[in-house]
Coordinates of C-alpha atoms and ligand atoms in Angstrom, one line a residue:
Chain A
X1 CA 10.4 13.8 -20.1
X2 CA 7.5 12.8 -18.0
X3 CA 5.2 9.9 -17.2
X4 CA 3.9 7.9 -20.2
X5 CA 1.8 4.9 -21.1
X6 CA 3.7 1.8 -22.4
X7 CA 2.6 1.8 -26.1
X8 CA 0.0 -1.0 -26.7
X9 CA 2.0 -2.4 -29.6
X10 CA 5.1 -2.8 -27.4
X11 CA 3.3 -4.1 -24.3
X12 CA 4.5 -7.5 -23.3
X13 CA 1.1 -8.2 -21.6
X14 CA -0.5 -8.4 -25.0
X15 CA -2.9 -5.7 -24.3
X16 CA -5.5 -5.0 -27.0
X17 CA -5.4 -1.8 -29.0
X18 CA -6.3 1.2 -26.8
X19 CA -9.9 2.4 -26.7
X20 CA -9.7 6.2 -26.4
X21 CA -11.7 8.2 -24.0
X22 CA -11.9 11.9 -23.2
X23 CA -12.5 13.6 -19.9
X24 CA -12.5 17.3 -19.1
X25 CA -10.4 18.8 -16.4
X26 CA -11.6 22.2 -15.2
X27 CA -13.3 22.4 -18.6
X28 CA -10.3 21.5 -20.7
X29 CA -10.4 18.2 -22.7
X30 CA -7.8 15.6 -21.8
X31 CA -7.5 12.3 -23.7
X32 CA -6.9 9.0 -22.1
X33 CA -7.5 5.3 -22.6
X34 CA -10.2 3.0 -21.3
X35 CA -9.0 1.3 -18.2
X36 CA -6.8 4.0 -16.9
X37 CA -7.5 5.6 -13.6
X38 CA -8.1 9.4 -13.6
X39 CA -4.6 9.7 -12.1
X40 CA -3.2 7.6 -15.0
X41 CA -5.0 9.7 -17.6
X42 CA -3.6 13.0 -16.1
X43 CA 0.0 11.7 -15.6
X44 CA 0.1 10.2 -19.1
X45 CA -1.1 13.5 -20.5
X46 CA 1.8 15.3 -18.8
X47 CA 0.0 16.7 -15.8
X48 CA 1.6 16.1 -12.4
X49 CA -0.5 18.2 -10.1
X50 CA -4.2 18.8 -9.7
X51 CA -4.6 19.7 -6.1
X52 CA -3.2 22.4 -3.8
X53 CA -2.4 21.9 -0.2
X54 CA -3.4 24.4 2.5
X55 CA -0.5 26.7 1.6
X56 CA -1.2 26.4 -2.1
X57 CA 1.6 23.9 -2.7
X58 CA 0.9 21.7 -5.7
X59 CA 0.1 18.0 -5.2
X60 CA -0.7 15.0 -7.4
X61 CA 0.0 11.3 -7.0
X62 CA 2.2 10.2 -4.0
X63 CA 1.3 6.7 -2.9
X64 CA -0.7 5.5 -5.9
X65 CA -2.8 3.0 -3.9
X66 CA -5.3 5.1 -2.0
X67 CA -3.5 5.6 1.3
X68 CA -2.2 9.2 1.2
X69 CA -5.1 11.3 -0.2
X70 CA -2.7 13.6 -2.0
X71 CA -4.5 13.0 -5.3
X72 CA -8.1 14.1 -4.4
X73 CA -10.2 15.8 -7.0
X74 CA -13.8 16.4 -7.8
X75 CA -15.5 14.0 -10.3
X76 CA -18.9 14.8 -11.8
X77 CA -19.6 17.2 -8.9
X78 CA -18.6 14.7 -6.2
X79 CA -15.6 16.1 -4.1
X80 CA -12.7 14.2 -2.6
X81 CA -12.4 11.3 -5.0
X82 CA -9.0 9.6 -5.0
X83 CA -7.8 9.9 -8.6
X84 CA -5.5 6.9 -8.2
X85 CA -8.4 4.7 -7.3
X86 CA -11.1 5.9 -9.7
X87 CA -11.3 4.5 -13.2
X88 CA -11.8 7.3 -15.8
X89 CA -15.0 7.1 -17.9
X90 CA -15.5 8.8 -21.2
X91 CA -17.1 12.2 -20.5
X92 CA -16.1 12.5 -16.9
X93 CA -16.1 16.1 -15.8
X94 CA -13.1 16.5 -13.4
X95 CA -12.4 19.6 -11.4
X96 CA -9.3 20.2 -9.4
X97 CA -9.7 21.2 -5.8
X98 CA -7.8 22.9 -3.1
X99 CA -7.9 22.7 0.6
X100 CA -8.8 26.4 1.1
X101 CA -12.0 25.9 -0.9
X102 CA -13.7 24.1 1.9
Chain B
X1 CA -25.6 -24.6 7.9
X2 CA -21.8 -24.3 7.5
X3 CA -19.8 -21.5 9.2
X4 CA -19.7 -18.2 7.4
X5 CA -16.2 -16.7 7.2
X6 CA -15.7 -13.1 6.0
X7 CA -12.3 -12.4 4.6
X8 CA -11.2 -8.7 4.2
X9 CA -8.6 -8.2 1.4
X10 CA -8.0 -10.5 -1.6
X11 CA -4.2 -10.2 -1.8
X12 CA -2.0 -13.2 -1.3
X13 CA -3.0 -13.4 2.4
X14 CA -6.8 -13.0 1.8
X15 CA -6.9 -15.4 -1.2
X16 CA -5.0 -17.9 0.9
X17 CA -7.5 -17.4 3.8
X18 CA -10.5 -17.9 1.5
X19 CA -8.9 -21.2 0.2
X20 CA -8.2 -22.4 3.7
X21 CA -11.7 -21.7 5.0
X22 CA -13.3 -23.3 1.9
X23 CA -11.1 -26.4 2.5
X24 CA -12.4 -26.5 6.0
X25 CA -15.9 -26.6 4.7
X26 CA -17.0 -23.0 5.5
X27 CA -19.0 -20.6 3.4
X28 CA -16.8 -17.6 2.5
X29 CA -17.5 -14.0 1.6
X30 CA -14.2 -12.6 0.2
X31 CA -14.1 -8.8 -0.3
X32 CA -11.7 -6.2 -1.6
X33 CA -11.8 -2.5 -2.3
X34 CA -10.2 -3.2 -5.7
X35 CA -11.9 -4.5 -8.8
X36 CA -9.7 -7.5 -9.1
X37 CA -8.1 -9.9 -6.6
X38 CA -4.3 -10.2 -6.3
X39 CA -3.6 -7.4 -3.8
X40 CA -0.4 -5.4 -4.2
X41 CA 1.8 -8.3 -5.3
X42 CA -0.4 -9.7 -8.1
X43 CA -1.8 -6.4 -9.2
X44 CA -3.1 -6.8 -12.7
X45 CA -3.9 -4.5 -15.6
X46 CA -7.6 -3.4 -15.8
X47 CA -10.1 -5.7 -17.6
X48 CA -10.5 -3.0 -20.3
X49 CA -6.9 -3.5 -21.4
X50 CA -7.7 -7.1 -22.4
X51 CA -4.2 -8.2 -21.5
X52 CA -3.6 -11.7 -23.0
X53 CA -0.5 -12.3 -21.0
X54 CA -0.7 -10.4 -17.7
X55 CA 1.6 -13.0 -16.1
X56 CA 4.5 -11.7 -18.1
X57 CA 5.0 -9.0 -15.3
X58 CA 4.7 -11.4 -12.4
X59 CA 6.5 -14.1 -10.5
X60 CA 4.4 -17.2 -9.6
X61 CA 1.5 -16.1 -11.9
X62 CA 0.2 -19.5 -12.8
X63 CA 0.1 -20.5 -9.1
X64 CA -1.8 -17.3 -8.5
X65 CA -4.3 -18.0 -11.3
X66 CA -4.9 -21.5 -10.0
X67 CA -5.6 -20.2 -6.5
X68 CA -7.8 -17.3 -7.8
X69 CA -9.8 -19.6 -10.0
X70 CA -10.3 -22.2 -7.4
X71 CA -11.4 -19.7 -4.8
X72 CA -13.6 -17.4 -6.9
X73 CA -15.1 -20.3 -8.8
X74 CA -16.0 -22.3 -5.6
X75 CA -19.7 -22.8 -5.0
X76 CA -19.3 -21.8 -1.4
X77 CA -17.4 -18.6 -2.1
X78 CA -19.0 -15.2 -2.7
X79 CA -16.6 -12.7 -4.3
X80 CA -17.3 -9.0 -3.6
X81 CA -15.1 -6.7 -5.7
X82 CA -15.2 -2.9 -5.2
X83 CA -16.2 -3.4 -1.6
X84 CA -14.5 -1.3 1.0
X85 CA -14.8 -2.2 4.6
X86 CA -15.0 1.2 6.4
X87 CA -15.4 -0.1 9.9
X88 CA -15.9 -3.1 12.1
X89 CA -17.7 -2.8 15.3
X90 CA -17.6 -5.1 18.3
X91 CA -20.7 -7.2 18.7
X92 CA -22.3 -8.2 22.0
X93 CA -21.8 -11.8 21.0
X94 CA -19.4 -13.3 18.5
X95 CA -17.0 -11.6 16.1
X96 CA -17.4 -8.0 15.1
X97 CA -19.9 -6.9 12.5
X98 CA -18.3 -5.8 9.2
X99 CA -19.5 -2.5 7.6
X100 CA -19.1 -2.5 3.8
X101 CA -19.5 0.1 1.1
X102 CA -20.0 -1.5 -2.4
X103 CA -19.5 0.5 -5.6
X104 CA -17.1 2.7 -7.5
X105 CA -14.2 4.1 -5.5
X106 CA -15.1 7.1 -3.4
X107 CA -18.4 7.3 -5.4
X108 CA -21.5 8.9 -3.9
X109 CA -23.9 6.1 -4.7
X110 CA -22.4 3.1 -3.0
X111 CA -24.5 0.6 -1.2
X112 CA -24.1 0.0 2.5
X113 CA -24.0 -3.6 3.8
X114 CA -23.4 -5.1 7.2
X115 CA -22.1 -8.6 7.5
X116 CA -22.4 -10.7 10.7
X117 CA -19.9 -13.5 10.2
X118 CA -19.1 -16.5 12.4
X119 CA -15.4 -15.7 11.9
X120 CA -13.5 -12.8 10.4
X121 CA -10.1 -12.9 8.7
X122 CA -8.4 -9.5 8.3
X123 CA -5.8 -9.3 5.5
X124 CA -5.7 -5.6 4.4
X125 CA -1.9 -5.5 3.8
X126 CA 0.4 -2.5 4.0
X127 CA 1.5 0.6 2.2
X128 CA 5.0 2.2 1.8
X129 CA 6.5 4.0 4.6
X130 CA 8.4 7.1 3.5
X131 CA 10.5 9.2 5.9
X132 CA 10.3 12.9 5.3
X133 CA 13.2 14.9 3.8
X134 CA 13.3 18.5 2.5
X135 CA 11.3 18.6 -0.8
X136 CA 9.6 15.2 -0.5
X137 CA 6.3 17.0 -1.0
X138 CA 7.3 18.2 -4.5
X139 CA 5.2 16.7 -7.3
X140 CA 7.3 14.0 -9.0
X141 CA 8.4 12.5 -5.7
X142 CA 6.5 9.2 -5.3
X143 CA 6.5 6.2 -3.1
X144 CA 8.2 3.2 -4.7
X145 CA 4.8 1.5 -4.4
X146 CA 3.1 4.1 -6.6
X147 CA 5.6 3.5 -9.3
X148 CA 5.1 -0.2 -9.0
X149 CA 1.3 0.0 -8.9
X150 CA 1.1 2.2 -11.9
X151 CA 3.6 0.1 -13.9
X152 CA 1.9 -3.2 -13.1
X153 CA -1.7 -1.9 -12.8
X154 CA -2.0 0.4 -15.8
X155 CA 1.2 0.1 -17.7
X156 CA 2.3 3.6 -16.9
X157 CA 5.9 4.7 -16.5
X158 CA 6.0 7.3 -13.7
X159 CA 8.8 9.4 -15.2
X160 CA 12.0 9.1 -17.1
X161 CA 14.8 9.1 -15.9
X162 CA 14.0 7.9 -12.3
X163 CA 16.1 7.5 -9.2
X164 CA 15.0 4.9 -6.7
X165 CA 16.0 5.3 -3.1
X166 CA 15.3 4.1 0.4
X167 CA 15.7 0.7 2.1
X168 CA 14.6 -2.9 1.6
X169 CA 14.5 -5.6 -1.1
X170 CA 11.3 -3.9 -2.5
X171 CA 13.6 -1.4 -4.3
X172 CA 14.6 -4.1 -6.7
X173 CA 11.2 -5.2 -8.1
X174 CA 10.4 -1.6 -8.5
X175 CA 13.5 -0.9 -10.5
X176 CA 12.8 -4.0 -12.6
X177 CA 9.2 -2.9 -13.4
X178 CA 10.4 0.6 -14.5
X179 CA 13.1 -0.9 -16.8
X180 CA 10.5 -3.3 -18.2
X181 CA 8.2 -0.4 -18.9
X182 CA 11.0 1.2 -21.0
X183 CA 12.3 3.7 -18.5
X184 CA 15.8 4.6 -17.4
X185 CA 16.7 3.9 -13.8
X186 CA 19.6 6.1 -12.8
X187 CA 20.5 4.1 -9.7
X188 CA 19.0 2.2 -6.8
X189 CA 20.2 3.5 -3.5
X190 CA 20.0 1.4 -0.3
X191 CA 20.4 3.6 2.8
X192 CA 21.9 0.8 4.9
X193 CA 25.6 0.1 4.5
X194 CA 26.6 -3.1 2.8
X195 CA 27.8 -4.5 6.2
X196 CA 24.3 -4.1 7.8
X197 CA 22.6 -5.7 4.8
X198 CA 25.1 -8.6 4.6
X199 CA 24.9 -9.2 8.4
X200 CA 21.2 -9.3 8.3
X201 CA 20.9 -11.7 5.4
X202 CA 23.9 -13.9 6.0
X203 CA 23.3 -14.6 9.7
X204 CA 21.6 -18.0 10.0
X205 CA 21.6 -18.8 6.3
X206 CA 19.6 -22.0 6.8
X207 CA 16.6 -19.8 7.4
X208 CA 16.8 -18.5 3.9
X209 CA 16.7 -21.9 2.2
X210 CA 13.0 -22.4 2.5
X211 CA 12.5 -19.0 0.9
X212 CA 14.5 -20.0 -2.1
X213 CA 11.8 -18.7 -4.3
X214 CA 12.2 -15.2 -2.9
X215 CA 16.0 -15.4 -3.0
X216 CA 15.8 -16.5 -6.7
X217 CA 13.4 -13.7 -7.5
X218 CA 15.8 -11.2 -5.9
X219 CA 18.8 -12.7 -7.7
X220 CA 16.9 -12.3 -11.0
X221 CA 16.4 -8.5 -10.3
X222 CA 20.0 -8.1 -9.4
X223 CA 21.0 -9.7 -12.7
X224 CA 18.6 -7.4 -14.6
X225 CA 20.0 -4.3 -13.0
X226 CA 23.5 -5.4 -13.9
X227 CA 22.4 -6.1 -17.5
X228 CA 21.0 -2.6 -17.8
X229 CA 24.0 -1.1 -16.0
X230 CA 21.9 0.3 -13.2
X231 CA 24.1 0.8 -10.1
X232 CA 22.9 -0.6 -6.8
X233 CA 24.7 1.5 -4.1
X234 CA 24.5 0.8 -0.4
X235 CA 25.1 3.4 2.3
X236 CA 23.7 6.2 0.2
X237 CA 20.3 8.0 0.4
X238 CA 18.3 10.8 -1.0
X239 CA 18.4 13.5 1.7
X240 CA 16.7 16.3 -0.3
X241 CA 14.6 16.9 -3.4
X242 CA 14.7 20.2 -5.2
X243 CA 12.8 21.9 -8.0
X244 CA 10.5 24.7 -8.9
X245 CA 6.9 23.4 -8.5
X246 CA 8.1 19.8 -9.3
X247 CA 11.1 17.6 -8.6
X248 CA 14.1 18.4 -10.8
X249 CA 17.0 17.3 -8.7
X250 CA 17.8 14.9 -6.0
X251 CA 20.5 15.4 -3.5
X252 CA 22.1 12.1 -2.4
X253 CA 24.7 11.6 0.4
X254 CA 26.6 8.8 2.0
X255 CA 25.2 7.6 5.3
X256 CA 26.8 6.1 8.3
X257 CA 25.2 2.9 9.7
X258 CA 22.9 5.0 11.9
X259 CA 21.8 7.0 8.8
X260 CA 23.6 10.2 9.8
X261 CA 25.0 12.0 6.8
X262 CA 28.8 11.9 6.1
X263 CA 29.5 15.6 5.5
X264 CA 30.9 16.5 2.1
X265 CA 29.5 13.4 0.3
X266 CA 26.5 15.2 -1.2
X267 CA 25.9 14.8 -4.9
X268 CA 23.2 16.3 -7.1
X269 CA 21.4 14.2 -9.7
X270 CA 18.9 15.5 -12.3
X271 CA 15.8 13.4 -12.2
X272 CA 12.3 13.4 -13.8
X273 CA 10.9 11.4 -10.9
X274 CA 12.1 10.1 -7.6
X275 CA 10.7 7.0 -6.0
X276 CA 11.2 6.4 -2.3
X277 CA 10.4 3.7 0.3
X278 CA 11.7 3.1 3.8
X279 CA 9.8 -0.1 4.5
X280 CA 6.0 -0.7 4.9
X281 CA 3.4 0.5 7.3
X282 CA 0.8 -2.2 8.0
X283 CA -2.8 -1.1 7.7
X284 CA -3.9 -1.6 11.3
X285 CA -7.1 0.4 11.4
X286 CA -9.4 -2.7 11.1
X287 CA -7.5 -4.8 13.7
X288 CA -7.4 -1.8 16.1
X289 CA -11.1 -1.2 15.5
X290 CA -11.9 -4.8 16.3
X291 CA -9.9 -4.5 19.5
X292 CA -7.0 -6.8 18.5
X293 CA -3.9 -6.5 20.7
X294 CA -0.8 -5.3 18.8
X295 CA 2.7 -6.8 19.0
X296 CA 5.2 -4.1 20.0
X297 CA 2.7 -1.5 19.0
X298 CA 3.5 -2.2 15.3
X299 CA 1.8 -5.4 14.1
X300 CA -1.3 -7.4 14.9
X301 CA -0.5 -10.0 17.5
X302 CA -1.4 -13.6 16.5
X303 CA -0.9 -17.0 18.0
X304 CA 0.1 -20.3 16.3
X305 CA -3.3 -20.5 14.5
X306 CA -3.3 -16.8 13.3
X307 CA -5.9 -16.0 16.0
X308 CA -5.8 -12.5 17.3
X309 CA -6.6 -11.6 20.9
X310 CA -10.3 -11.1 19.9
X311 CA -12.4 -14.3 19.7
X312 CA -13.4 -15.1 16.2
X313 CA -11.0 -12.6 14.6
X314 CA -7.9 -13.9 12.6
X315 CA -5.2 -11.9 10.9
X316 CA -2.8 -12.8 8.1
X317 CA -0.3 -11.2 5.8
X318 CA 1.5 -7.9 6.1
X319 CA -0.6 -6.7 9.1
X320 CA 1.2 -9.4 11.3
X321 CA 4.7 -8.8 9.9
X322 CA 6.5 -7.9 6.7
X323 CA 7.7 -11.1 5.0
X324 CA 6.6 -11.0 1.3
X325 CA 3.8 -12.6 -0.7
X326 CA 4.6 -16.3 -0.2
X327 CA 4.6 -15.9 3.6
X328 CA 1.4 -13.9 3.5
X329 CA -0.3 -16.6 1.5
X330 CA 0.8 -19.3 4.0
X331 CA -0.5 -17.2 6.9
X332 CA -3.7 -16.8 5.0
X333 CA -4.1 -20.5 4.5
X334 CA -3.6 -21.2 8.2
X335 CA -5.9 -18.3 9.3
X336 CA -8.7 -19.5 6.9
X337 CA -8.4 -23.1 8.0
X338 CA -8.7 -22.2 11.6
X339 CA -11.5 -19.6 11.0
X340 CA -13.4 -22.2 9.0
X341 CA -13.4 -24.6 11.9
X342 CA -10.6 -26.8 10.5
X343 CA -8.9 -29.3 12.9
X344 CA -5.7 -27.6 14.2
X345 CA -4.1 -31.0 14.6
X346 CA -4.5 -31.7 10.9
X347 CA -1.2 -32.8 9.2
X348 CA -1.5 -30.3 6.4
X349 CA -2.0 -27.5 9.0
X350 CA 1.0 -28.6 10.9
X351 CA 3.1 -28.4 7.7
X352 CA 1.7 -25.0 7.0
X353 CA 2.6 -23.9 10.5
X354 CA 6.2 -24.9 10.0
X355 CA 6.3 -23.0 6.7
X356 CA 4.7 -20.0 8.5
X357 CA 7.4 -20.1 11.2
X358 CA 10.1 -20.0 8.6
X359 CA 8.3 -17.0 7.0
X360 CA 8.5 -15.3 10.4
X361 CA 12.2 -16.0 10.7
X362 CA 12.6 -14.5 7.2
X363 CA 10.7 -11.4 8.4
X364 CA 13.1 -11.0 11.3
X365 CA 16.1 -11.2 8.9
X366 CA 14.5 -8.7 6.6
X367 CA 14.1 -6.3 9.4
X368 CA 17.7 -6.9 10.6
X369 CA 19.1 -6.3 7.1
X370 CA 17.1 -3.2 6.4
X371 CA 16.5 -1.3 9.7
X372 CA 15.6 2.4 9.7
X373 CA 18.7 4.2 11.2
X374 CA 17.9 6.3 14.2
X375 CA 19.7 9.4 13.0
X376 CA 17.5 10.0 10.0
X377 CA 15.9 13.1 11.6
X378 CA 19.3 14.8 10.9
X379 CA 18.0 15.2 7.3
X380 CA 15.2 17.5 8.5
X381 CA 15.3 21.3 8.6
X382 CA 12.9 23.3 10.7
X383 CA 10.8 24.1 7.6
X384 CA 10.7 20.5 6.3
X385 CA 7.1 19.3 6.0
X386 CA 6.4 16.3 8.2
X387 CA 2.6 16.0 7.8
X388 CA 1.9 16.3 4.1
X389 CA -1.9 16.9 4.5
X390 CA -1.7 19.7 7.0
X391 CA 1.8 20.9 6.0
X392 CA 3.1 20.8 9.5
X393 CA 6.8 21.6 9.6
X394 CA 9.3 19.8 11.7
X395 CA 10.2 23.0 13.6
X396 CA 6.5 23.6 14.5
X397 CA 6.2 20.0 15.8
X398 CA 9.3 20.4 18.0
X399 CA 8.2 23.8 19.3
X400 CA 4.8 22.4 20.3
X401 CA 6.4 19.4 21.9
X402 CA 8.8 21.5 23.9
X403 CA 6.2 24.2 24.7
X404 CA 2.6 24.3 25.9
X405 CA 1.8 20.8 24.6
X406 CA 4.8 19.3 26.3
X407 CA 4.3 15.8 27.5
X408 CA 1.2 14.9 25.4
X409 CA 1.4 13.6 21.9
X410 CA -2.4 14.3 21.5
X411 CA -2.0 17.9 22.5
X412 CA 0.9 18.3 20.0
X413 CA -1.3 16.9 17.3
X414 CA -4.2 19.1 18.1
X415 CA -1.9 22.1 18.3
X416 CA 0.0 21.5 15.1
X417 CA -2.7 19.6 13.2
X418 CA -0.1 16.9 12.3
X419 CA -2.0 13.8 11.4
X420 CA -5.4 15.5 11.3
X421 CA -5.7 15.9 7.5
X422 CA -7.5 13.7 4.9
X423 CA -5.1 10.8 5.3
X424 CA -5.7 10.6 9.0
X425 CA -2.0 10.1 9.8
X426 CA -1.6 7.0 7.5
X427 CA 1.5 8.6 6.1
X428 CA 3.0 10.7 8.9
X429 CA 1.7 8.7 11.9
X430 CA 4.7 6.5 12.5
X431 CA 7.0 9.4 11.7
X432 CA 5.4 11.8 14.2
X433 CA 5.3 9.1 16.8
X434 CA 9.0 8.5 16.3
X435 CA 9.9 12.1 16.4
X436 CA 7.9 12.7 19.6
X437 CA 8.9 9.5 21.3
X438 CA 11.2 11.1 23.9
X439 CA 9.2 14.3 24.2
X440 CA 5.5 13.5 24.4
X441 CA 3.8 10.3 25.2
X442 CA 0.4 8.9 24.5
X443 CA -1.9 8.8 21.5
X444 CA -2.4 5.7 19.3
X445 CA -1.0 6.3 15.8
X446 CA -3.2 3.5 14.4
X447 CA -6.6 4.5 15.7
X448 CA -8.7 5.6 12.8
X449 CA -12.4 4.9 13.5
X450 CA -13.2 5.2 9.8
X451 CA -10.9 2.8 7.9
X452 CA -12.1 4.0 4.4
X453 CA -13.8 7.3 3.7
X454 CA -17.6 7.3 3.8
X455 CA -19.8 10.2 2.8
X456 CA -22.3 11.6 5.3
X457 CA -25.1 11.0 2.8
X458 CA -24.0 7.3 2.6
X459 CA -23.9 7.1 6.3
X460 CA -27.4 8.4 6.6
X461 CA -28.7 5.7 4.2
X462 CA -29.8 2.5 5.9
X463 CA -27.8 -0.5 5.1
X464 CA -29.1 -2.8 2.3
X465 CA -30.2 -6.1 3.6
X466 CA -27.7 -8.7 2.6
X467 CA -29.6 -11.7 1.5
X468 CA -28.2 -15.0 2.8
X469 CA -27.3 -16.2 -0.6
X470 CA -24.4 -16.0 -3.0
X471 CA -24.2 -12.5 -4.3
X472 CA -21.6 -12.7 -7.0
X473 CA -23.7 -15.4 -8.7
X474 CA -26.4 -12.9 -9.6
Ligands
LIG501 C1 2.0 -0.5 -3.8 C2 2.7 -1.8 -3.4 C3 3.3 -2.6 -4.3 C4 3.9 -3.8 -4.0 N1 4.5 -4.5 -5.0 C5 5.3 -5.6 -4.7 C6 6.0 -6.3 -5.6 O1 5.9 -6.0 -6.8 N2 6.8 -7.3 -5.2 C7 6.9 -7.7 -3.9 O2 7.6 -8.6 -3.6 N3 6.2 -7.1 -3.0 C8 5.4 -6.0 -3.3 N4 4.7 -5.3 -2.3 C9 4.7 -5.9 -1.0 C10 3.4 -6.6 -0.8 O3 2.6 -5.8 0.0 C11 3.4 -8.0 -0.2 O4 4.4 -8.8 -0.5 C12 2.1 -8.8 -0.4 O5 1.3 -8.3 -1.4 C13 1.3 -8.8 0.9 O6 0.2 -9.5 0.8 P1 -1.1 -9.2 1.7 O7 -2.2 -10.1 1.3 O8 -0.7 -9.1 3.1 O9 -1.5 -7.7 1.4 P2 -1.9 -7.0 0.0 O10 -1.3 -7.6 -1.2 O11 -1.6 -5.5 0.2 O12 -3.5 -7.1 -0.1 C14 -4.4 -6.4 0.7 C15 -5.7 -6.3 0.0 O13 -6.7 -5.8 0.9 C16 -7.4 -4.8 0.3 N5 -7.9 -3.9 1.4 C17 -7.2 -3.2 2.3 N6 -8.0 -2.5 3.1 C18 -9.3 -2.8 2.8 C19 -10.5 -2.4 3.3 N7 -10.7 -1.6 4.3 N8 -11.7 -2.9 2.6 C20 -11.5 -3.7 1.5 N9 -10.4 -4.1 1.0 C21 -9.2 -3.7 1.6 C22 -6.5 -4.1 -0.6 O14 -7.3 -3.5 -1.7 C23 -5.6 -5.2 -1.1 O15 -6.1 -5.8 -2.3 C24 4.0 -4.2 -2.6 C25 3.5 -3.4 -1.7 C26 2.8 -2.2 -2.0 C27 2.2 -1.3 -0.9
LIG502 S1 -1.9 9.0 -4.6 FE1 -2.2 8.5 -2.5 S2 -4.3 8.3 -2.4 FE2 -4.0 8.6 -4.5

């Protein structure tokens, strides 16, 4: 099992039916839902890691609120965007990044 | 013209502060890096989800909605969402100037603004503190706050099944949220033994009565765990996470009251995700930048009116102590009232002060019931990562502290790079300070001149002139 979105139909918050969006991650299409953060899209799509630490160790979401900077990635050419803080927009071109690439 | 009060943070404390300042007759600019008010406690699903009943996930939602609508709809309040304060600098006269970036999170095209308020209320809150253990850097190991933020804020279940471990009452709402989202919670592990927890909470029970709301909330979580047959175990912790490229197993063990491991009590549990918290770290960069004195090096020092040691600067909420959302809101109301020029002798203010004092007593009990045991470094191995950003290992840190860099925490940091990565020691700062306490002195773990990341290009742009009119009414 892995992370998943609570289905809209079963959501007690009475959320409206999902509006789909699609982003690309290193060129590969990944589907998400309008309103999700980029971290949310990636996690719900079964991806847990999208960054590498200095040693190459895989990293993804740790704190979920913008404090730890473990979830950094490149969005539409802009580096070091916190995936847990940035809302995904249809067509966003996301690239993973590693520390050595600096 | 009326006083202009700038409030940083729109969580329970910041919203309370805005309400207090408005009641005192001031003009308020309320800003938050997030798109919606509510902070960590009343974190809501994004507007795009069109949630008809967001309150279903919350305690005290109608009270929050009333406060939010009263503040945001007030003619003297200007609400700035997606506005990150990246620094405050001390002015020659009056309170510090507030440097703001407005626009999409970490975007390149944000606008710079500088606000020059008559009074400043800081209410930036806190984030989870997680102590290191072998494997805590594996993907699938998260802070408990991450699980909570994703469940409340975008209806995402972080993994399934999940083990929740650490210390503090916060473990319970996190478990409740994951169950609500349809997940299986294997167990909730409180590291402190039952005796410590009971002694902390049961001493001076009259102090708990005014926090009946909080106690009721916790009792509700406990009942929910029982209904779902989720064990709540005290005196047990996760001391290791294992897996190949992601967490697959957690090793738990029984702990003594000082958090040393009882040998032979280790158990291995298969998990999809592991959520950990050992308390909260207040976000002190703004108070430190403003020059505010700290209490015990750990929280912003405030007086009876929530005034900090810097004239014109007030502090409220988790940066002054960890006592939960209702206490944060009360502190905010008081801070805003004083910042807005309200009469400190006012009867309502006196009542608020009494409520605030009870909140402080509650904070003391919370700290007594859920201390961090001094023997936790016993979980570490020489190769355990301490600083996640720079991947500094525990052994490296000790060698530096005992070797050339001996005596100076700063030299140890420079030599090992601990705390010098992208998070600027937000995560490892308190841990490194604790590990070096007896070996190397000096260095302020909370000094971070840039409170929120700013790009060099943005820094080069001149600030946009902030017109002296309500912005959110545009
Ligand atoms: C992830 C997380 C989840 C939590 N969930 C719960 C829960 O479910 N139940 C519970 O009882 N307690 C919870 N807590 C504890 C909670 O922090 C407090 O009880 C309460 O929210 C504190 O109120 P506050 O106003 O002091 O801070 P917060 O609620 O944290 O509000 C601070 C606000 O300031 C903003 N901010 C911070 N820095 C800046 C800056 N530089 N510029 C602009 N804006 C800034 C933040 O975006 C945030 O909205 C949680 C804590 C965390 C870290
Ligand atoms: S997960 Fe910590 S900053 Fe995004």
